[in-house]
């Protein structure tokens, strides 16, 4: 399993163009759809945790989720897996290929791949929304978080913190809501 | 030697201050590399961001590797990359340590349920933020739409990597040929 953790994060690191957040689609596919190693609850929790600490999102996610899967070794292998591909690719480009990087073929390939990642990301948002948006409180919270995160001058982490805090406050204070949203209703 | 340590330190600061995703980080990287250190020019910086965005991996990590290599060769790249990822290792270790002690407390379970809708909201927002820069004309819109349709039609049986590579090939066909 340890080697497979490395390979999963290596694949995700090697093939996701367009920055950290675009990797969420690949990660979801690898961890939930493909292997069934993780469920939506744990995935969302680690997503939120990775957002709440400094650093590149996907690096944080690899560390936190790798630890969940296989302790310290899981974290170390996931970390190496996600960082190594970009390191190798960039060093090779900087050393040998930089003059050719502006070749029309490369630029066109990357433009098409980026567009495809946009579609992929939309599909991930769509599948992640399905279980959440059926419940009214969750629907309102998701819409509020999305709206806050789209304000350019506002750091998305604030959107996450504000909305989570409000939902947390409501769940802590209402027994009825707890029954509906936290299964055991404690 | 000193330049390599300086690279490590500069990117350590960038990593530690990088809150909330790559797009937020870019102006900060520019300030540190162009204004404070003068390692690269403003024109080189825009080239760097283009490379960092087009190559796989997080933008901050790519920027570190690229700048490190430009300034001090392979070891410069290695130390800059170690610097930018070190804060993640430190902060995540602290987080994991405290969480493992809190797992059994009741309100942690409630907190888990509270973050879910906000996470979905952030992913929805990411679709718009990312889409604005990636979907710029009718062809890119078509590729994005087709990707979405294929994923729905085949119920995620096809690996996303294959679809993204096909998207790139379609890009070559429509933009160059």
mmCIF file of C-alpha atoms in Angstrom:
data_model
loop_
_atom_site.group_PDB
_atom_site.id
_atom_site.type_symbol
_atom_site.label_atom_id
_atom_site.label_comp_id
_atom_site.label_asym_id
_atom_site.label_seq_id
_atom_site.Cartn_x
_atom_site.Cartn_y
_atom_site.Cartn_z
ATOM 1 C CA UNK A 1 0.000 0.000 0.000
ATOM 2 C CA UNK A 2 2.887 2.356 0.817
ATOM 3 C CA UNK A 3 4.243 2.140 -2.729
ATOM 4 C CA UNK A 4 0.767 2.674 -4.117
ATOM 5 C CA UNK A 5 0.358 5.833 -2.042
ATOM 6 C CA UNK A 6 3.554 7.147 -3.635
ATOM 7 C CA UNK A 7 2.381 6.187 -7.121
ATOM 8 C CA UNK A 8 -1.047 7.793 -6.688
ATOM 9 C CA UNK A 9 0.389 11.103 -5.572
ATOM 10 C CA UNK A 10 3.121 10.881 -8.231
ATOM 11 C CA UNK A 11 0.496 10.465 -10.955
ATOM 12 C CA UNK A 12 -1.530 13.348 -9.577
ATOM 13 C CA UNK A 13 1.598 15.530 -9.351
ATOM 14 C CA UNK A 14 2.789 14.618 -12.824
ATOM 15 C CA UNK A 15 -0.373 15.152 -14.821
ATOM 16 C CA UNK A 16 -2.237 18.028 -13.259
ATOM 17 C CA UNK A 17 -1.690 21.232 -15.176
ATOM 18 C CA UNK A 18 -2.882 24.543 -13.799
ATOM 19 C CA UNK A 19 -1.921 24.695 -10.142
ATOM 20 C CA UNK A 20 -2.821 23.006 -6.904
ATOM 21 C CA UNK A 21 -6.579 23.206 -6.724
ATOM 22 C CA UNK A 22 -7.026 21.557 -10.135
ATOM 23 C CA UNK A 23 -5.518 18.449 -8.556
ATOM 24 C CA UNK A 24 -8.619 17.896 -6.453
ATOM 25 C CA UNK A 25 -10.339 16.204 -9.405
ATOM 26 C CA UNK A 26 -7.477 13.747 -9.914
ATOM 27 C CA UNK A 27 -7.208 13.086 -6.182
ATOM 28 C CA UNK A 28 -10.909 12.396 -5.859
ATOM 29 C CA UNK A 29 -10.752 10.047 -8.810
ATOM 30 C CA UNK A 30 -7.721 8.174 -7.478
ATOM 31 C CA UNK A 31 -8.723 7.970 -3.806
ATOM 32 C CA UNK A 32 -12.506 7.647 -3.838
ATOM 33 C CA UNK A 33 -13.630 6.511 -7.280
ATOM 34 C CA UNK A 34 -10.673 4.275 -8.130
ATOM 35 C CA UNK A 35 -9.520 2.659 -4.911
ATOM 36 C CA UNK A 36 -12.289 3.339 -2.438
ATOM 37 C CA UNK A 37 -9.621 4.142 0.154
ATOM 38 C CA UNK A 38 -11.388 7.258 1.336
ATOM 39 C CA UNK A 39 -14.963 8.425 1.782
ATOM 40 C CA UNK A 40 -16.389 11.870 1.054
ATOM 41 C CA UNK A 41 -16.401 12.873 4.738
ATOM 42 C CA UNK A 42 -12.695 12.251 5.288
ATOM 43 C CA UNK A 43 -11.821 13.791 1.942
ATOM 44 C CA UNK A 44 -13.714 16.992 2.791
ATOM 45 C CA UNK A 45 -12.148 17.122 6.260
ATOM 46 C CA UNK A 46 -8.611 16.829 4.898
ATOM 47 C CA UNK A 47 -9.417 19.358 2.175
ATOM 48 C CA UNK A 48 -10.441 21.866 4.843
ATOM 49 C CA UNK A 49 -7.410 21.100 7.018
ATOM 50 C CA UNK A 50 -5.039 21.470 4.054
ATOM 51 C CA UNK A 51 -6.596 24.842 3.269
ATOM 52 C CA UNK A 52 -6.244 26.078 6.827
ATOM 53 C CA UNK A 53 -2.430 25.756 7.077
ATOM 54 C CA UNK A 54 0.113 27.773 5.060
ATOM 55 C CA UNK A 55 1.833 26.322 2.014
ATOM 56 C CA UNK A 56 0.803 24.890 -1.338
ATOM 57 C CA UNK A 57 -2.606 23.261 -0.920
ATOM 58 C CA UNK A 58 -1.814 19.962 -2.571
ATOM 59 C CA UNK A 59 1.426 19.542 -0.588
ATOM 60 C CA UNK A 60 -0.525 20.008 2.645
ATOM 61 C CA UNK A 61 -3.202 17.622 1.449
ATOM 62 C CA UNK A 62 -0.593 14.977 0.578
ATOM 63 C CA UNK A 63 0.931 15.218 4.064
ATOM 64 C CA UNK A 64 -2.367 15.151 5.970
ATOM 65 C CA UNK A 65 -4.064 12.523 3.842
ATOM 66 C CA UNK A 66 -0.929 10.390 3.549
ATOM 67 C CA UNK A 67 -0.766 10.375 7.336
ATOM 68 C CA UNK A 68 -4.397 9.301 7.547
ATOM 69 C CA UNK A 69 -3.755 6.403 5.165
ATOM 70 C CA UNK A 70 -0.462 5.087 6.519
ATOM 71 C CA UNK A 71 0.969 7.213 9.340
ATOM 72 C CA UNK A 72 4.317 8.963 9.053
ATOM 73 C CA UNK A 73 5.485 6.832 6.103
ATOM 74 C CA UNK A 74 2.273 7.514 4.248
ATOM 75 C CA UNK A 75 2.769 11.259 4.754
ATOM 76 C CA UNK A 76 6.415 11.121 3.627
ATOM 77 C CA UNK A 77 5.683 9.057 0.496
ATOM 78 C CA UNK A 78 2.660 11.120 -0.501
ATOM 79 C CA UNK A 79 4.745 14.292 -0.037
ATOM 80 C CA UNK A 80 7.605 12.985 -2.199
ATOM 81 C CA UNK A 81 5.176 11.669 -4.777
ATOM 82 C CA UNK A 82 3.444 15.000 -5.255
ATOM 83 C CA UNK A 83 6.587 17.201 -5.241
ATOM 84 C CA UNK A 84 8.995 15.055 -7.284
ATOM 85 C CA UNK A 85 7.278 15.296 -10.709
ATOM 86 C CA UNK A 86 7.133 19.098 -10.750
ATOM 87 C CA UNK A 87 10.743 19.285 -9.545
ATOM 88 C CA UNK A 88 12.002 16.997 -12.306
ATOM 89 C CA UNK A 89 9.869 18.591 -15.020
ATOM 90 C CA UNK A 90 10.900 22.146 -14.106
ATOM 91 C CA UNK A 91 14.614 21.322 -13.822
ATOM 92 C CA UNK A 92 14.533 19.619 -17.229
ATOM 93 C CA UNK A 93 12.675 22.559 -18.788
ATOM 94 C CA UNK A 94 14.942 25.149 -17.181
ATOM 95 C CA UNK A 95 18.082 23.255 -18.190
ATOM 96 C CA UNK A 96 17.290 22.164 -21.731
ATOM 97 C CA UNK A 97 13.932 23.140 -23.112
ATOM 98 C CA UNK A 98 13.282 26.695 -22.093
ATOM 99 C CA UNK A 99 13.992 28.167 -25.573
ATOM 100 C CA UNK A 100 11.499 25.729 -27.088
ATOM 101 C CA UNK A 101 8.900 26.190 -24.448
ATOM 102 C CA UNK A 102 7.170 28.850 -26.519
ATOM 103 C CA UNK A 103 6.854 26.510 -29.489
ATOM 104 C CA UNK A 104 3.288 26.792 -30.834
ATOM 105 C CA UNK A 105 2.718 23.051 -30.361
ATOM 106 C CA UNK A 106 3.549 23.182 -26.646
ATOM 107 C CA UNK A 107 1.463 26.303 -26.074
ATOM 108 C CA UNK A 108 -1.517 24.833 -27.963
ATOM 109 C CA UNK A 109 -1.282 21.510 -26.113
ATOM 110 C CA UNK A 110 -1.256 23.283 -22.762
ATOM 111 C CA UNK A 111 -4.170 25.524 -23.741
ATOM 112 C CA UNK A 112 -6.258 22.479 -24.662
ATOM 113 C CA UNK A 113 -5.202 20.575 -21.540
ATOM 114 C CA UNK A 114 -6.070 23.558 -19.324
ATOM 115 C CA UNK A 115 -9.528 23.793 -20.892
ATOM 116 C CA UNK A 116 -10.012 20.091 -20.244
ATOM 117 C CA UNK A 117 -8.988 20.554 -16.601
ATOM 118 C CA UNK A 118 -11.683 23.242 -16.297
ATOM 119 C CA UNK A 119 -14.278 20.685 -17.410
ATOM 120 C CA UNK A 120 -12.826 18.144 -15.017
ATOM 121 C CA UNK A 121 -12.998 20.593 -12.127
ATOM 122 C CA UNK A 122 -16.623 21.408 -12.983
ATOM 123 C CA UNK A 123 -17.445 17.702 -12.913
ATOM 124 C CA UNK A 124 -15.803 17.325 -9.491
ATOM 125 C CA UNK A 125 -17.775 20.285 -8.129
ATOM 126 C CA UNK A 126 -20.905 18.693 -9.568
ATOM 127 C CA UNK A 127 -20.347 15.265 -7.927
ATOM 128 C CA UNK A 128 -19.241 16.774 -4.621
ATOM 129 C CA UNK A 129 -22.342 18.984 -4.552
ATOM 130 C CA UNK A 130 -24.880 16.204 -4.953
ATOM 131 C CA UNK A 131 -24.936 14.838 -1.369
ATOM 132 C CA UNK A 132 -24.510 18.267 0.212
ATOM 133 C CA UNK A 133 -27.051 20.342 -1.666
ATOM 134 C CA UNK A 134 -30.052 18.202 -0.733
ATOM 135 C CA UNK A 135 -30.054 19.634 2.786
ATOM 136 C CA UNK A 136 -31.193 23.237 3.156
ATOM 137 C CA UNK A 137 -28.611 24.431 5.707
ATOM 138 C CA UNK A 138 -25.782 22.881 3.702
ATOM 139 C CA UNK A 139 -27.093 24.382 0.464
ATOM 140 C CA UNK A 140 -27.170 27.867 1.991
ATOM 141 C CA UNK A 141 -23.683 27.418 3.477
ATOM 142 C CA UNK A 142 -22.164 26.134 0.216
ATOM 143 C CA UNK A 143 -23.645 29.033 -1.768
ATOM 144 C CA UNK A 144 -22.396 31.539 0.823
ATOM 145 C CA UNK A 145 -18.887 30.031 0.815
ATOM 146 C CA UNK A 146 -18.738 30.066 -2.995
ATOM 147 C CA UNK A 147 -19.919 33.685 -3.129
ATOM 148 C CA UNK A 148 -17.374 34.795 -0.497
ATOM 149 C CA UNK A 149 -14.556 32.896 -2.206
ATOM 150 C CA UNK A 150 -15.325 34.665 -5.495
ATOM 151 C CA UNK A 151 -14.676 38.110 -3.985
ATOM 152 C CA UNK A 152 -11.214 38.816 -5.444
ATOM 153 C CA UNK A 153 -9.844 40.798 -2.491
ATOM 154 C CA UNK A 154 -10.945 38.204 0.045
ATOM 155 C CA UNK A 155 -8.639 35.288 0.809
ATOM 156 C CA UNK A 156 -10.560 32.031 0.196
ATOM 157 C CA UNK A 157 -9.427 30.712 3.562
ATOM 158 C CA UNK A 158 -11.591 33.397 5.201
ATOM 159 C CA UNK A 159 -14.612 32.128 3.268
ATOM 160 C CA UNK A 160 -13.927 28.644 4.598
ATOM 161 C CA UNK A 161 -13.432 29.828 8.189
ATOM 162 C CA UNK A 162 -16.441 32.169 8.350
ATOM 163 C CA UNK A 163 -18.930 29.729 6.830
ATOM 164 C CA UNK A 164 -17.664 26.701 8.793
ATOM 165 C CA UNK A 165 -17.813 28.685 12.042
ATOM 166 C CA UNK A 166 -21.420 29.729 11.435
ATOM 167 C CA UNK A 167 -22.514 26.164 10.610
ATOM 168 C CA UNK A 168 -20.598 24.866 13.622
ATOM 169 C CA UNK A 169 -22.281 27.438 15.876
ATOM 170 C CA UNK A 170 -25.734 26.435 14.602
ATOM 171 C CA UNK A 171 -25.066 22.708 15.021
ATOM 172 C CA UNK A 172 -23.648 23.140 18.526
ATOM 173 C CA UNK A 173 -26.640 25.151 19.657
ATOM 174 C CA UNK A 174 -29.550 23.288 18.093
ATOM 175 C CA UNK A 175 -30.412 19.740 18.987
ATOM 176 C CA UNK A 176 -32.836 19.510 16.081
ATOM 177 C CA UNK A 177 -30.178 20.492 13.533
ATOM 178 C CA UNK A 178 -27.693 18.085 15.105
ATOM 179 C CA UNK A 179 -30.162 15.222 14.681
ATOM 180 C CA UNK A 180 -30.483 16.032 11.022
ATOM 181 C CA UNK A 181 -26.847 16.814 10.132
ATOM 182 C CA UNK A 182 -24.719 14.791 12.535
ATOM 183 C CA UNK A 183 -25.935 11.204 12.228
ATOM 184 C CA UNK A 184 -25.596 10.144 15.872
ATOM 185 C CA UNK A 185 -27.381 13.338 16.995
ATOM 186 C CA UNK A 186 -25.257 13.670 20.112
ATOM 187 C CA UNK B 1 26.910 28.592 -0.585
ATOM 188 C CA UNK B 2 25.342 31.731 0.831
ATOM 189 C CA UNK B 3 23.154 32.165 -2.230
ATOM 190 C CA UNK B 4 21.788 28.645 -1.761
ATOM 191 C CA UNK B 5 20.880 29.327 1.867
ATOM 192 C CA UNK B 6 19.355 32.635 0.840
ATOM 193 C CA UNK B 7 17.216 30.824 -1.744
ATOM 194 C CA UNK B 8 16.091 28.388 0.935
ATOM 195 C CA UNK B 9 15.191 31.226 3.299
ATOM 196 C CA UNK B 10 13.371 33.346 0.698
ATOM 197 C CA UNK B 11 11.220 30.449 -0.416
ATOM 198 C CA UNK B 12 10.651 29.349 3.168
ATOM 199 C CA UNK B 13 9.082 32.758 3.791
ATOM 200 C CA UNK B 14 7.017 32.474 0.594
ATOM 201 C CA UNK B 15 5.811 29.004 1.627
ATOM 202 C CA UNK B 16 4.958 30.127 5.158
ATOM 203 C CA UNK B 17 2.981 33.130 3.938
ATOM 204 C CA UNK B 18 1.203 31.261 1.145
ATOM 205 C CA UNK B 19 -2.339 31.094 2.381
ATOM 206 C CA UNK B 20 -5.277 30.356 0.135
ATOM 207 C CA UNK B 21 -3.948 29.049 -3.146
ATOM 208 C CA UNK B 22 -1.499 29.787 -5.935
ATOM 209 C CA UNK B 23 -3.224 32.798 -7.442
ATOM 210 C CA UNK B 24 -3.008 34.630 -4.123
ATOM 211 C CA UNK B 25 0.691 33.724 -3.853
ATOM 212 C CA UNK B 26 1.896 35.125 -7.195
ATOM 213 C CA UNK B 27 2.140 38.830 -6.176
ATOM 214 C CA UNK B 28 4.030 37.788 -3.044
ATOM 215 C CA UNK B 29 6.538 35.713 -5.002
ATOM 216 C CA UNK B 30 7.052 38.650 -7.369
ATOM 217 C CA UNK B 31 7.713 41.039 -4.481
ATOM 218 C CA UNK B 32 10.281 38.724 -2.894
ATOM 219 C CA UNK B 33 12.124 37.703 -6.092
ATOM 220 C CA UNK B 34 11.986 40.860 -8.209
ATOM 221 C CA UNK B 35 11.762 43.739 -5.724
ATOM 222 C CA UNK B 36 13.561 42.481 -2.618
ATOM 223 C CA UNK B 37 16.215 40.119 -4.031
ATOM 224 C CA UNK B 38 16.515 41.243 -7.649
ATOM 225 C CA UNK B 39 17.237 37.664 -8.690
ATOM 226 C CA UNK B 40 15.132 37.934 -11.822
ATOM 227 C CA UNK B 41 13.716 40.834 -13.854
ATOM 228 C CA UNK B 42 10.024 41.671 -14.131
ATOM 229 C CA UNK B 43 9.983 40.308 -17.702
ATOM 230 C CA UNK B 44 11.609 37.049 -16.584
ATOM 231 C CA UNK B 45 9.043 36.829 -13.810
ATOM 232 C CA UNK B 46 6.118 36.798 -16.233
ATOM 233 C CA UNK B 47 7.916 34.061 -18.221
ATOM 234 C CA UNK B 48 8.377 32.171 -14.973
ATOM 235 C CA UNK B 49 4.683 32.374 -14.106
ATOM 236 C CA UNK B 50 3.753 31.172 -17.590
ATOM 237 C CA UNK B 51 6.035 28.158 -17.166
ATOM 238 C CA UNK B 52 4.832 27.537 -13.602
ATOM 239 C CA UNK B 53 1.198 27.596 -14.657
ATOM 240 C CA UNK B 54 1.656 25.421 -17.708
ATOM 241 C CA UNK B 55 3.736 22.695 -16.092
ATOM 242 C CA UNK B 56 2.219 20.181 -13.697
ATOM 243 C CA UNK B 57 2.357 20.889 -9.979
ATOM 244 C CA UNK B 58 1.555 23.741 -7.589
ATOM 245 C CA UNK B 59 2.599 27.201 -8.805
ATOM 246 C CA UNK B 60 4.632 28.108 -5.703
ATOM 247 C CA UNK B 61 6.677 24.883 -5.914
ATOM 248 C CA UNK B 62 7.255 25.304 -9.656
ATOM 249 C CA UNK B 63 8.325 28.925 -9.163
ATOM 250 C CA UNK B 64 10.787 27.837 -6.465
ATOM 251 C CA UNK B 65 12.375 25.096 -8.579
ATOM 252 C CA UNK B 66 12.612 27.338 -11.636
ATOM 253 C CA UNK B 67 14.073 30.374 -9.853
ATOM 254 C CA UNK B 68 16.452 28.229 -7.819
ATOM 255 C CA UNK B 69 17.790 26.636 -10.992
ATOM 256 C CA UNK B 70 18.172 29.974 -12.765
ATOM 257 C CA UNK B 71 20.043 31.506 -9.833
ATOM 258 C CA UNK B 72 22.222 28.603 -8.640
ATOM 259 C CA UNK B 73 21.805 25.486 -10.776
ATOM 260 C CA UNK B 74 20.614 22.109 -9.526
ATOM 261 C CA UNK B 75 21.346 22.652 -5.837
ATOM 262 C CA UNK B 76 19.703 26.044 -5.993
ATOM 263 C CA UNK B 77 16.578 24.308 -7.337
ATOM 264 C CA UNK B 78 16.760 21.626 -4.645
ATOM 265 C CA UNK B 79 17.135 24.076 -1.749
ATOM 266 C CA UNK B 80 14.502 26.505 -3.037
ATOM 267 C CA UNK B 81 12.039 23.607 -3.407
ATOM 268 C CA UNK B 82 12.888 22.315 0.068
ATOM 269 C CA UNK B 83 12.389 25.849 1.419
ATOM 270 C CA UNK B 84 8.961 26.370 -0.128
ATOM 271 C CA UNK B 85 7.648 22.985 1.088
ATOM 272 C CA UNK B 86 9.223 23.072 4.573
ATOM 273 C CA UNK B 87 6.463 25.245 6.140
ATOM 274 C CA UNK B 88 3.882 22.687 4.936
ATOM 275 C CA UNK B 89 5.796 19.911 6.685
ATOM 276 C CA UNK B 90 6.109 21.919 9.915
ATOM 277 C CA UNK B 91 2.535 23.213 10.086
ATOM 278 C CA UNK B 92 0.958 19.926 9.007
ATOM 279 C CA UNK B 93 2.969 18.004 11.618
ATOM 280 C CA UNK B 94 1.747 20.359 14.340
ATOM 281 C CA UNK B 95 -1.816 20.045 13.052
ATOM 282 C CA UNK B 96 -1.672 16.242 12.889
ATOM 283 C CA UNK B 97 -0.202 16.093 16.406
ATOM 284 C CA UNK B 98 -2.997 18.169 17.924
ATOM 285 C CA UNK B 99 -5.741 16.468 15.939
ATOM 286 C CA UNK B 100 -4.656 12.996 17.030
ATOM 287 C CA UNK B 101 -5.193 14.135 20.628
ATOM 288 C CA UNK B 102 -8.600 15.615 19.864
ATOM 289 C CA UNK B 103 -10.108 12.858 17.709
ATOM 290 C CA UNK B 104 -12.341 11.398 20.388
ATOM 291 C CA UNK B 105 -13.817 14.703 21.555
ATOM 292 C CA UNK B 106 -17.460 15.094 20.574
ATOM 293 C CA UNK B 107 -17.353 18.559 19.028
ATOM 294 C CA UNK B 108 -14.607 17.489 16.616
ATOM 295 C CA UNK B 109 -17.185 15.239 14.987
ATOM 296 C CA UNK B 110 -19.606 18.152 14.744
ATOM 297 C CA UNK B 111 -16.833 20.317 13.318
ATOM 298 C CA UNK B 112 -16.199 17.716 10.596
ATOM 299 C CA UNK B 113 -19.808 18.033 9.542
ATOM 300 C CA UNK B 114 -19.582 21.827 9.625
ATOM 301 C CA UNK B 115 -16.756 22.182 7.113
ATOM 302 C CA UNK B 116 -18.351 20.027 4.414
ATOM 303 C CA UNK B 117 -20.616 22.597 2.747
ATOM 304 C CA UNK B 118 -17.895 25.279 2.835
ATOM 305 C CA UNK B 119 -15.482 22.891 1.096
ATOM 306 C CA UNK B 120 -18.035 22.263 -1.648
ATOM 307 C CA UNK B 121 -18.508 26.026 -1.946
ATOM 308 C CA UNK B 122 -14.764 26.539 -2.391
ATOM 309 C CA UNK B 123 -14.575 23.915 -5.130
ATOM 310 C CA UNK B 124 -17.509 25.580 -6.926
ATOM 311 C CA UNK B 125 -15.705 28.930 -6.674
ATOM 312 C CA UNK B 126 -12.513 27.289 -7.983
ATOM 313 C CA UNK B 127 -14.408 26.212 -11.106
ATOM 314 C CA UNK B 128 -15.188 29.861 -11.873
ATOM 315 C CA UNK B 129 -11.755 31.238 -10.935
ATOM 316 C CA UNK B 130 -9.886 28.579 -12.871
ATOM 317 C CA UNK B 131 -12.377 28.567 -15.741
ATOM 318 C CA UNK B 132 -11.983 32.314 -16.289
ATOM 319 C CA UNK B 133 -8.313 31.857 -17.215
ATOM 320 C CA UNK B 134 -8.583 28.487 -18.970
ATOM 321 C CA UNK B 135 -11.766 28.971 -20.989
ATOM 322 C CA UNK B 136 -11.109 31.965 -23.213
ATOM 323 C CA UNK B 137 -12.710 31.171 -26.577
ATOM 324 C CA UNK B 138 -15.224 28.879 -28.244
ATOM 325 C CA UNK B 139 -12.699 26.026 -28.679
ATOM 326 C CA UNK B 140 -11.608 25.916 -25.067
ATOM 327 C CA UNK B 141 -15.254 26.110 -23.984
ATOM 328 C CA UNK B 142 -15.992 23.164 -26.260
ATOM 329 C CA UNK B 143 -13.085 21.118 -24.854
ATOM 330 C CA UNK B 144 -14.222 21.848 -21.277
ATOM 331 C CA UNK B 145 -17.812 20.928 -22.093
ATOM 332 C CA UNK B 146 -16.753 17.723 -23.863
ATOM 333 C CA UNK B 147 -14.587 16.702 -20.890
ATOM 334 C CA UNK B 148 -17.549 17.171 -18.563
ATOM 335 C CA UNK B 149 -19.853 15.205 -20.875
ATOM 336 C CA UNK B 150 -17.381 12.310 -21.255
ATOM 337 C CA UNK B 151 -16.956 12.033 -17.478
ATOM 338 C CA UNK B 152 -20.732 11.919 -16.965
ATOM 339 C CA UNK B 153 -21.338 9.515 -19.862
ATOM 340 C CA UNK B 154 -18.677 7.014 -18.814
ATOM 341 C CA UNK B 155 -19.348 7.433 -15.081
ATOM 342 C CA UNK B 156 -15.686 8.222 -14.368
ATOM 343 C CA UNK B 157 -14.526 4.873 -15.802
ATOM 344 C CA UNK B 158 -11.946 6.698 -17.941
ATOM 345 C CA UNK B 159 -8.972 8.089 -16.023
ATOM 346 C CA UNK B 160 -8.963 11.925 -16.014
ATOM 347 C CA UNK B 161 -5.295 11.959 -17.099
ATOM 348 C CA UNK B 162 -6.242 10.355 -20.421
ATOM 349 C CA UNK B 163 -9.010 12.889 -21.000
ATOM 350 C CA UNK B 164 -6.716 15.833 -20.188
ATOM 351 C CA UNK B 165 -4.035 14.561 -22.606
ATOM 352 C CA UNK B 166 -6.725 14.178 -25.289
ATOM 353 C CA UNK B 167 -7.746 17.786 -24.502
ATOM 354 C CA UNK B 168 -4.161 18.843 -25.177
ATOM 355 C CA UNK B 169 -4.071 16.976 -28.491
ATOM 356 C CA UNK B 170 -7.355 18.600 -29.522
ATOM 357 C CA UNK B 171 -5.712 21.912 -28.545
ATOM 358 C CA UNK B 172 -2.861 21.280 -31.005
ATOM 359 C CA UNK B 173 -5.363 20.390 -33.721
ATOM 360 C CA UNK B 174 -7.534 23.478 -33.344
ATOM 361 C CA UNK B 175 -4.914 26.103 -32.452
ATOM 362 C CA UNK B 176 -2.010 25.081 -34.712
ATOM 363 C CA UNK B 177 -3.169 22.835 -37.528
#
